[in-house]
Tab-separated table of C-alpha atoms and ligand atoms in Angstrom:
chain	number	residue	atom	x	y	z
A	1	UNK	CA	0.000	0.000	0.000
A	2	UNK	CA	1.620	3.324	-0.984
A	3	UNK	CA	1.937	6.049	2.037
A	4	UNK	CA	3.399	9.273	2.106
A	5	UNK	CA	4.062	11.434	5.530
A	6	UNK	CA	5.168	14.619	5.656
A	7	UNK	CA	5.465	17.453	8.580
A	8	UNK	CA	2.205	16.162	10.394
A	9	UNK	CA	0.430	14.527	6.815
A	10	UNK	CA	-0.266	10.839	6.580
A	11	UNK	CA	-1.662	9.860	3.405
A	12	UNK	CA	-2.727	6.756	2.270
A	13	UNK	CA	-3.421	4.869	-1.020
A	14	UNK	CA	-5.582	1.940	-0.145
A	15	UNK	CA	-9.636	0.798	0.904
A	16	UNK	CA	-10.434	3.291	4.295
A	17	UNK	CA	-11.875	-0.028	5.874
A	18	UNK	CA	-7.969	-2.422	5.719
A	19	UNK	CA	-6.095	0.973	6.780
A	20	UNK	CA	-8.685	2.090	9.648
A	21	UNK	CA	-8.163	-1.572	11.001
A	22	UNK	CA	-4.420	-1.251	11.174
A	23	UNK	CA	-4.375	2.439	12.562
A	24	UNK	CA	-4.058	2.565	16.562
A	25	UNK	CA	-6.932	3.163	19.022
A	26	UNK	CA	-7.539	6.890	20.238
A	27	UNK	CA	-5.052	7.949	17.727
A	28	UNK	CA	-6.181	11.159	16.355
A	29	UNK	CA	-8.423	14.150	17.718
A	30	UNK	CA	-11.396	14.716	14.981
A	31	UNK	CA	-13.081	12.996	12.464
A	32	UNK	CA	-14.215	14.773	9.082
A	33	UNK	CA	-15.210	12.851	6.053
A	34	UNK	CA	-17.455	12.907	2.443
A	35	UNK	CA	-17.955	9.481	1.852
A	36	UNK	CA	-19.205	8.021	-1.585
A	37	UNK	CA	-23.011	8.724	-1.048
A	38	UNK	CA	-24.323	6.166	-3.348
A	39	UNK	CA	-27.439	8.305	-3.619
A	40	UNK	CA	-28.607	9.395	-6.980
A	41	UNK	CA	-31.917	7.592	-7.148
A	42	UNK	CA	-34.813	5.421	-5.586
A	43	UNK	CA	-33.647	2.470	-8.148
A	44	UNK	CA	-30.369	-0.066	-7.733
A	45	UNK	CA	-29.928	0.834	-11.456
A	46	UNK	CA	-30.309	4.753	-11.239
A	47	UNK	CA	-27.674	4.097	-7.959
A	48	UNK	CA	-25.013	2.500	-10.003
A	49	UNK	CA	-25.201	4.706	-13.201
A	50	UNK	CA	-21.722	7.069	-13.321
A	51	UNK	CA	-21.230	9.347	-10.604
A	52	UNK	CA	-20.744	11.624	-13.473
A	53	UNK	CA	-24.036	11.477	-14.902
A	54	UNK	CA	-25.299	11.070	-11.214
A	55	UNK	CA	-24.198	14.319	-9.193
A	56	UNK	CA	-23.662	16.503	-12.724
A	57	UNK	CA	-26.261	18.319	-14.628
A	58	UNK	CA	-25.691	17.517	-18.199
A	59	UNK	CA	-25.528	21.378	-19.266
A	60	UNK	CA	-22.194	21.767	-16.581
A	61	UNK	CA	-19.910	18.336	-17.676
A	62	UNK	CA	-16.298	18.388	-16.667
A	63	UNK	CA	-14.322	15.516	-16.643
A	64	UNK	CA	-12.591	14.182	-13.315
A	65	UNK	CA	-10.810	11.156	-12.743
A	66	UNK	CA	-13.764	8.268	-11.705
A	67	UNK	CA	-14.996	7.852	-8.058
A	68	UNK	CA	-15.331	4.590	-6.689
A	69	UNK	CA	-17.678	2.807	-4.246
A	70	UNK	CA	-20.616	5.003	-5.141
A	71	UNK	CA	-22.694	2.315	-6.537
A	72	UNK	CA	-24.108	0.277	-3.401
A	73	UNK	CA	-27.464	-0.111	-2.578
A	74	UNK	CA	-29.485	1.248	0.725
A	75	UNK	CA	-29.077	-1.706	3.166
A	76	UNK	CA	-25.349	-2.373	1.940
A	77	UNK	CA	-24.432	1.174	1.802
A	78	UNK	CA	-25.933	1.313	5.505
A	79	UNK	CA	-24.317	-1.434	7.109
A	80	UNK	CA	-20.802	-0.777	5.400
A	81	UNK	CA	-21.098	3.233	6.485
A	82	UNK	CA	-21.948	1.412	9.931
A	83	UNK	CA	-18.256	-0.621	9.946
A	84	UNK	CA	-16.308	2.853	8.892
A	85	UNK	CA	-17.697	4.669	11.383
A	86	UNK	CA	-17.179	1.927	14.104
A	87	UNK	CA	-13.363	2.105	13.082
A	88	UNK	CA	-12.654	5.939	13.450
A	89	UNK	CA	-14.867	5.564	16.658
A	90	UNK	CA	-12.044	2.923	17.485
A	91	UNK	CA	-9.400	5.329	16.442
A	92	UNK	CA	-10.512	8.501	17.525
A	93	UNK	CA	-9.960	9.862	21.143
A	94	UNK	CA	-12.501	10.294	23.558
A	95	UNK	CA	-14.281	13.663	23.227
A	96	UNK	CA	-13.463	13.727	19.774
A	97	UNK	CA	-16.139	15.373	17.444
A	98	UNK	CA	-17.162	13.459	13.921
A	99	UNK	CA	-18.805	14.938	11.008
A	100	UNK	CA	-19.817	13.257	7.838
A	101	UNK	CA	-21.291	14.834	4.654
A	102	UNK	CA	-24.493	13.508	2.913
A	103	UNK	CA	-26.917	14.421	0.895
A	104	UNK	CA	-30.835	14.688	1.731
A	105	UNK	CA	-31.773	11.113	0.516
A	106	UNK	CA	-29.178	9.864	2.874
A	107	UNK	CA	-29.493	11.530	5.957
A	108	UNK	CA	-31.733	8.871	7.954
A	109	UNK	CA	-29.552	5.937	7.032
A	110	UNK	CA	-26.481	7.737	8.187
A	111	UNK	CA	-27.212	9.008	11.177
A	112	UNK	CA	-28.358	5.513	11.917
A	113	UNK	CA	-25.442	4.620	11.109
A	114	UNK	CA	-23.851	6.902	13.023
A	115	UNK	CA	-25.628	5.936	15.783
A	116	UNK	CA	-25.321	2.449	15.225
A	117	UNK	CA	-21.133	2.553	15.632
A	118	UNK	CA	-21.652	4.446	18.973
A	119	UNK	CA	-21.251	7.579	18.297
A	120	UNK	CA	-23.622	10.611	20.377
A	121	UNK	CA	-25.452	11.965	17.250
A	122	UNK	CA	-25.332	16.033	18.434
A	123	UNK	CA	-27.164	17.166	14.973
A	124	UNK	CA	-26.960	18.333	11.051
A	125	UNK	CA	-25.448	21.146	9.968
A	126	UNK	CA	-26.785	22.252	6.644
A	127	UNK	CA	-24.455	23.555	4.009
A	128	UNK	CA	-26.232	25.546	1.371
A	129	UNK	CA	-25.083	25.258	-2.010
A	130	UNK	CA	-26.120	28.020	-3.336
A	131	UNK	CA	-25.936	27.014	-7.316
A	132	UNK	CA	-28.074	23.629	-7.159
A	133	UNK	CA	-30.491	23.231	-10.132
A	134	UNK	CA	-33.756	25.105	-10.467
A	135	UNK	CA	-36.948	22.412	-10.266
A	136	UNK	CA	-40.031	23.578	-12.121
A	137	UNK	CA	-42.692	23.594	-9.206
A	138	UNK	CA	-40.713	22.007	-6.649
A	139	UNK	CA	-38.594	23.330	-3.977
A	140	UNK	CA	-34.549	23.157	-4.973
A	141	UNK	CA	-32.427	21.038	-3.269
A	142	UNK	CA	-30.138	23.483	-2.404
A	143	UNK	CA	-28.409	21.744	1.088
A	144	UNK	CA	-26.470	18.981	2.078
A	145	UNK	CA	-26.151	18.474	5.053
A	146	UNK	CA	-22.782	17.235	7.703
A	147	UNK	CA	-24.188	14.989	10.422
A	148	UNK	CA	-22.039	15.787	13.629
A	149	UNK	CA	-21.665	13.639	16.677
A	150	UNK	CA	-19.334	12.874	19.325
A	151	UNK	CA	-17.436	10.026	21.391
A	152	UNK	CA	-18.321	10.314	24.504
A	153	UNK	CA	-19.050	14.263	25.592
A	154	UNK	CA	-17.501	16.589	23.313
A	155	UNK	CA	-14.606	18.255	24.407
A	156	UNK	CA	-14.811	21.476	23.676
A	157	UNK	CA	-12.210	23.036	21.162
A	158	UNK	CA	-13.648	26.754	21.540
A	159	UNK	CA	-15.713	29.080	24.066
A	160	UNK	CA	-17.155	30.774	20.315
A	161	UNK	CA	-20.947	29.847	19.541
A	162	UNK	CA	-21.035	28.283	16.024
A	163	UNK	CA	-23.135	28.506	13.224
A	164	UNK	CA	-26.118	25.913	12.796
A	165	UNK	CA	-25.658	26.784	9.103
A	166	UNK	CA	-23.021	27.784	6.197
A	167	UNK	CA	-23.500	29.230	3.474
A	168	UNK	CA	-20.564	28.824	0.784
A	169	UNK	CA	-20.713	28.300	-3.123
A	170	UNK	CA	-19.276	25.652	-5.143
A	171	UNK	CA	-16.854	27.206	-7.647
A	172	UNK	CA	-16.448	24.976	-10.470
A	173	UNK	CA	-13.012	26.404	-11.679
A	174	UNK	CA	-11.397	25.587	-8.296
A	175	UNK	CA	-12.778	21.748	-8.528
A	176	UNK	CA	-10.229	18.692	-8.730
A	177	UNK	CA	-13.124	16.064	-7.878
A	178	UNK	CA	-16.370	15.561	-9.391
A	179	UNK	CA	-18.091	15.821	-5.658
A	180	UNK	CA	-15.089	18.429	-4.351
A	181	UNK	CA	-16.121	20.149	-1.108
A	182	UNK	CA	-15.200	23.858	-0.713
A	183	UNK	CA	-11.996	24.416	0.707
A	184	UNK	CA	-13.542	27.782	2.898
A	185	UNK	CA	-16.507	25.692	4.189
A	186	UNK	CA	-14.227	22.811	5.650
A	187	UNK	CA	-12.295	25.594	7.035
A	188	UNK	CA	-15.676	26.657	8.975
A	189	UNK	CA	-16.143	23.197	10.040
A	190	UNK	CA	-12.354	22.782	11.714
A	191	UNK	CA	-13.833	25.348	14.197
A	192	UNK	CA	-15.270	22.774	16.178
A	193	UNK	CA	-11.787	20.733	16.328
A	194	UNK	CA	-8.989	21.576	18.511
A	195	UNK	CA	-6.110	23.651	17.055
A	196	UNK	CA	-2.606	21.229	16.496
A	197	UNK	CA	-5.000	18.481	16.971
A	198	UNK	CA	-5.063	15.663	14.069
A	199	UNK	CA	-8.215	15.013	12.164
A	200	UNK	CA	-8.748	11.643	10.191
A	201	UNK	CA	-10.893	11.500	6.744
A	202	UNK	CA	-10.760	8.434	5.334
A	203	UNK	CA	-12.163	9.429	2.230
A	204	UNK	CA	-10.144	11.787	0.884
A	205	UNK	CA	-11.101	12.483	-2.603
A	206	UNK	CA	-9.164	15.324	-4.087
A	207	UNK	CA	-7.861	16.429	-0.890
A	208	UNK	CA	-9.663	19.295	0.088
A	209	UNK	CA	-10.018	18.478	4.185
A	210	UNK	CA	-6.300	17.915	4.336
A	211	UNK	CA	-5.408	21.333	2.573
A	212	UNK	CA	-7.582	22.900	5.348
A	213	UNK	CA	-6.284	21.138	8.052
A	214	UNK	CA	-2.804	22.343	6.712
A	215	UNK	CA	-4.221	25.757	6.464
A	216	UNK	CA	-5.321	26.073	9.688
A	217	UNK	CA	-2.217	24.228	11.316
A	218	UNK	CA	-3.994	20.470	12.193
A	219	UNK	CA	-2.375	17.446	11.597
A	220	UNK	CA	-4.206	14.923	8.877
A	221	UNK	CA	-4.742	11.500	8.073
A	222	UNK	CA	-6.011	10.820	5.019
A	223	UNK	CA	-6.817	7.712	3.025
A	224	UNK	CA	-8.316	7.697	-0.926
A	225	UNK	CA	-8.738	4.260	-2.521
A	226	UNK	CA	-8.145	5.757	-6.160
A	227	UNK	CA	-4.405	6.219	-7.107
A	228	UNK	CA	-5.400	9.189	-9.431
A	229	UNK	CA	-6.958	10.954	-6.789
A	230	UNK	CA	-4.188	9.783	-4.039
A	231	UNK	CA	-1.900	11.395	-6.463
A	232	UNK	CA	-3.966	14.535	-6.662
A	233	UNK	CA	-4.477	14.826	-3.482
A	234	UNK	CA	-0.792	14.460	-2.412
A	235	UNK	CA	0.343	17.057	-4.615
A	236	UNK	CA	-2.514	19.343	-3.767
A	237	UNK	CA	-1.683	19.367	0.185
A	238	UNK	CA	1.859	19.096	-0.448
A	239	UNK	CA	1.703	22.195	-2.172
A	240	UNK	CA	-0.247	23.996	0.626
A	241	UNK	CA	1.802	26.005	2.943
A	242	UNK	CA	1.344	24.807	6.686
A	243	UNK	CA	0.729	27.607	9.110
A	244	UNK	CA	1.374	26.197	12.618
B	1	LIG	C1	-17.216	12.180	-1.979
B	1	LIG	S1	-15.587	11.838	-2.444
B	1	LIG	C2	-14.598	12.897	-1.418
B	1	LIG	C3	-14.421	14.268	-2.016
B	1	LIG	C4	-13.555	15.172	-1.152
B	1	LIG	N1	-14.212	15.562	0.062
B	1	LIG	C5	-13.117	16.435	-1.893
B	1	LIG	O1	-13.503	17.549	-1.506
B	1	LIG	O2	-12.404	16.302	-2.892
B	1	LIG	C6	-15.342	10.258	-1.781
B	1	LIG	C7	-14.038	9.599	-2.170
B	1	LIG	O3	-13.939	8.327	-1.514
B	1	LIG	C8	-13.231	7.433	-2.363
B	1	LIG	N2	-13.531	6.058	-1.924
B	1	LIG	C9	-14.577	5.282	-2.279
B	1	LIG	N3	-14.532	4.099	-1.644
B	1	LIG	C10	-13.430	4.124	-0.850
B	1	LIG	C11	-12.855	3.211	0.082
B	1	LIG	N4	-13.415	2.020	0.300
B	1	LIG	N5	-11.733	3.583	0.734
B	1	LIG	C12	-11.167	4.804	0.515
B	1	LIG	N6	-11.653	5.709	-0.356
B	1	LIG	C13	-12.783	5.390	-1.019
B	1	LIG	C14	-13.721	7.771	-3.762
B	1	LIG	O4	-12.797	7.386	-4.756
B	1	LIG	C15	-13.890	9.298	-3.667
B	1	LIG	O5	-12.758	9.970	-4.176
């Protein structure tokens, strides 16, 4: 399995379920991850169509490298989110805050899930989009949504009083992934994380949790089962200068 570390950056190349089961036990200080959301439809076939086609209105194609494990279906996609999240609760200290991105079809089976590998659900932060697609007569679904929970009681990373909602637009031109995540909302999110502390994602896509962390001076593990998005990912937060 290929791994690269550098300053406090641990990247991995390999399936987020055989590296989670190898890392130690309260190991790192956050959790923050976009898993595959194998949403896209009420059908098993409209689930495993492309991501592309999927999460991309035709009018707006750009090409990205292809996303894997976004085709399972409700009960699978369920029970494995259910195994994931039992490993970074595993991993992660106690007090440690988690918070997971989905989408609005998938929001009751993952914070069952959530729930389910022992984790205190604490609530859903909705992100709004801003640019989703207009829907003659029905209302747009402009949000996802990060369900946020804790091990054990939280332990408390600031005195501030946070947001229950952020508001940040996807620019296309600053994309790498088909499903990237805006670098200034994840910074938001950190906020809730202790400073120096290490947060874990263990689905990295095209990086852009660990360029905030490095941003914002947090350590970051980071595992992304495609190599072409490992190797965009590496070069991305390499790139990024750490303030610490
Ligand atoms: C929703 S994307 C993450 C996007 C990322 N937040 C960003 O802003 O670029 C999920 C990623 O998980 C990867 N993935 C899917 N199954 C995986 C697995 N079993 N282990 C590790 N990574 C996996 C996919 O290839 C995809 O890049």
């Amino acid at each position: 399995m290929l791994r690269d570390q550098f300053g406090n950056v641990t990247l991995f190349n390999g399936d987020a379920l055989s590296v989670l089961s190898d890392m130690p036990e309260e190991s790192v200080d956050a959790v923050l991850t976009d898993p595959p959301y194998s949403s896209g439809g009420t059908t098993i076939t409209a689930r495993q169509a492309d991501p592309a086609s999927k999460y991309q209105a035709s009018a707006c194609k750009r090409h990205y490298p292809p996303m894997l494990g976004d085709a399972k279906d409700q009960r699978s996609w369920t029970a494995w989110c259910m195994v994931w999240l039992g490993q970074c609760w595993r991993v992660a200290k106690a007090g440690s805050p988690l918070m997971v991105f989905t989408d609005w079809r998938q929001l009751p089976a993952l914070s069952d899930s959530v729930q389910g590998a022992g984790w205190k659900w604490l609530g859903i932060v909705p992100w709004d989009k801003r640019n989703a697609r207009p829907q003659i007569g029905k209302f747009r679904q402009q949000c996802e949504y990060v369900v946020y929970a804790c091990k054990g009681s939280l332990a408390l990373a600031t005195r501030k009083c946070l947001p229950g909602l952020y508001t940040c637009p996807v620019i296309t031109s600053q994309k790498v992934h088909l499903t990237s995540k805006p670098v200034a909302l994840i910074r938001d999110l950190l906020a809730i994380t202790c400073e120096g502390g290490t947060v874990l994602d263990p689905f990295m896509g095209g990086g852009s949790i660990g360029v905030a962390c490095r941003e914002t001076g947090r350590g970051y593990v980071g595992i992304e089962l495609s190599p072409d998005y490992y190797t965009i990912s590496l070069d991305r937060i390499r790139q990024t200068e750490q303030n610490a």
